[in-house]
Every structure is written in structure tokens, then in C-alpha cells.
Amino acid sequence: MEQGETLVREGEKLDELFILKKGWVIATREEENGRPHIPTVYHPGDIIGLSDAAFAETPNTTVAATRLVVCRFPRERLTDVLNQSPRISGLILALSMIDQAMMNDRVVVSRRTDGYLRLVLFLLQTMSRLRLMEPLLRDQFHCPLTQEQIGAATGLSAVHVSRSVKKLLELGLIERHKRFFRLKDEDGLNRLVGYVNRYERLDLSWVPEAA
């Protein structure tokens, strides 16, 4: 799929899920004031549409932020997967728990007065997610999102995103080269928001073993 293509539109019936193999996808929703909101950014390894499968109509529009490689998965096949594999069912539930914990972290940070901390959390959570599929990823990643899109994902204006980037550059915490972010002082960034990597130290002992 090409950049800018729509996978599913808000209000449509979700007939299929997408396993994202390569690229970034954003879930968008327009607020009452007309400003776009991005509740979810999908990265390689994510299942697009899984959180919407419980609804008769999808609440978000999902758009390719980059060129994509996806594997389509009919929604109706979820029944077979859940019936035949308790382990996969447990892992899907665990992923939902992780997503909820990360959302809670964003809510906590959003209540603090220093808006630039939302950008800090966005960078740290993105890096943690990308490292799942690229364990050798060191301290930088390519972010294809525009400043407006980063703002829509963090609740900041594009201007505030620009100011926040400038502040972190001045503090020596990050470097930015075009669309590459380098976490120059990841420990310092962690301390700013009390960051907890929700993908680490998991207890999956309750997940059923494979049959």
C-alpha cells in the first residue's frame, strides 16, 4: 500500500484486520473543533483493527503514514483463532493490557503542566515499541510523522511540538536530523517522566501453553 492510502474509514464495518509487516499507520479521528486527533500509531508487528473488532462500526479512520506491507486477516477468522489457540488468545489479551497501561501513562503525563513532557513520552514509547521488532536498534529512529501529526498524537499544537523539540535539543537530551530522532540521553529522558517500559518485566505465567 502507498503512503496516504486509507485502510478503513470511520463509521465503516470492519471486515478485515491487518498485520503490519512494514511501515507506520495512524488511526485518526476529527474532534468537534475540527482538529484531528491521532489516538493510535501502529508500528511493524501490530495488528491494525484489533481494538475496533468489538464494534459494529470502526471509530477511527486508519491511514498509511508511509508505504506499507500488510497481511490481511478476515475478521471472521478471529473466531477460529480464539477457539483453537488459548495461548494466542491469552497473548492478545496481554497486548491489550500493555496498551491500556501505556495509555494510562499518557494520561498521567498529560496532566502535568510542562507540555514538552508529552513529546518525551511519545519518543520513549515509540523507541520501546520499535525495539520489539528491531532488538539491535540503538538510540535513534526514523519518524515519518509530520509535526502536525506528532501534535495530534500527543495533544500538542504543531507550534508547541516545534518548541518542545527545541527545548529538548537545548537540554542536550535529543538530537534531530531531518526526520530522525536520536535519544542522546535516554536515562535523562526517562527521569523526566518517570518512564516505565511496559514491554519489559512482563509476567505471562498465566498465559496457557501451546497445545
Short mmCIF file of C-alpha atoms in Angstrom, two decimals, residues 1-3 5 7 17-25 42-48 63-73 133:
data_model
loop_
_atom_site.label_atom_id
_atom_site.label_comp_id
_atom_site.label_asym_id
_atom_site.label_seq_id
_atom_site.Cartn_x
_atom_site.Cartn_y
_atom_site.Cartn_z
CA MET A 1 0.00 0.00 0.00
CA GLU A 2 1.15 3.53 -0.74
CA GLN A 3 1.54 6.42 1.70
CA GLU A 5 -3.97 5.28 1.36
CA LEU A 7 -7.26 1.13 5.14
CA LEU A 17 -7.74 -6.81 10.21
CA PHE A 18 -4.24 -6.01 9.01
CA ILE A 19 -0.99 -7.41 10.37
CA LEU A 20 1.53 -4.64 9.77
CA LYS A 21 4.81 -6.05 8.50
CA LYS A 22 6.49 -2.85 7.34
CA GLY A 23 5.71 0.86 7.69
CA TRP A 24 3.71 3.14 10.02
CA VAL A 25 -0.07 3.60 10.18
CA TYR A 42 0.78 1.48 14.56
CA HIS A 43 4.28 0.06 14.02
CA PRO A 44 5.57 -3.17 12.43
CA GLY A 45 4.22 -6.20 14.28
CA ASP A 46 0.97 -4.51 15.33
CA ILE A 47 -2.47 -5.83 14.40
CA ILE A 48 -4.44 -2.95 12.92
CA VAL A 63 -4.28 5.81 7.09
CA ALA A 64 -0.87 4.73 5.82
CA ALA A 65 1.71 7.20 7.14
CA THR A 66 4.35 5.51 4.95
CA ARG A 67 4.46 2.88 2.26
CA LEU A 68 3.18 -0.35 3.82
CA VAL A 69 3.50 -4.09 3.68
CA VAL A 70 0.47 -5.67 5.35
CA CYS A 71 -1.09 -9.09 5.68
CA ARG A 72 -4.90 -9.02 5.51
CA PHE A 73 -6.80 -11.13 8.00
CA MET A 133 10.87 -5.82 16.20
#
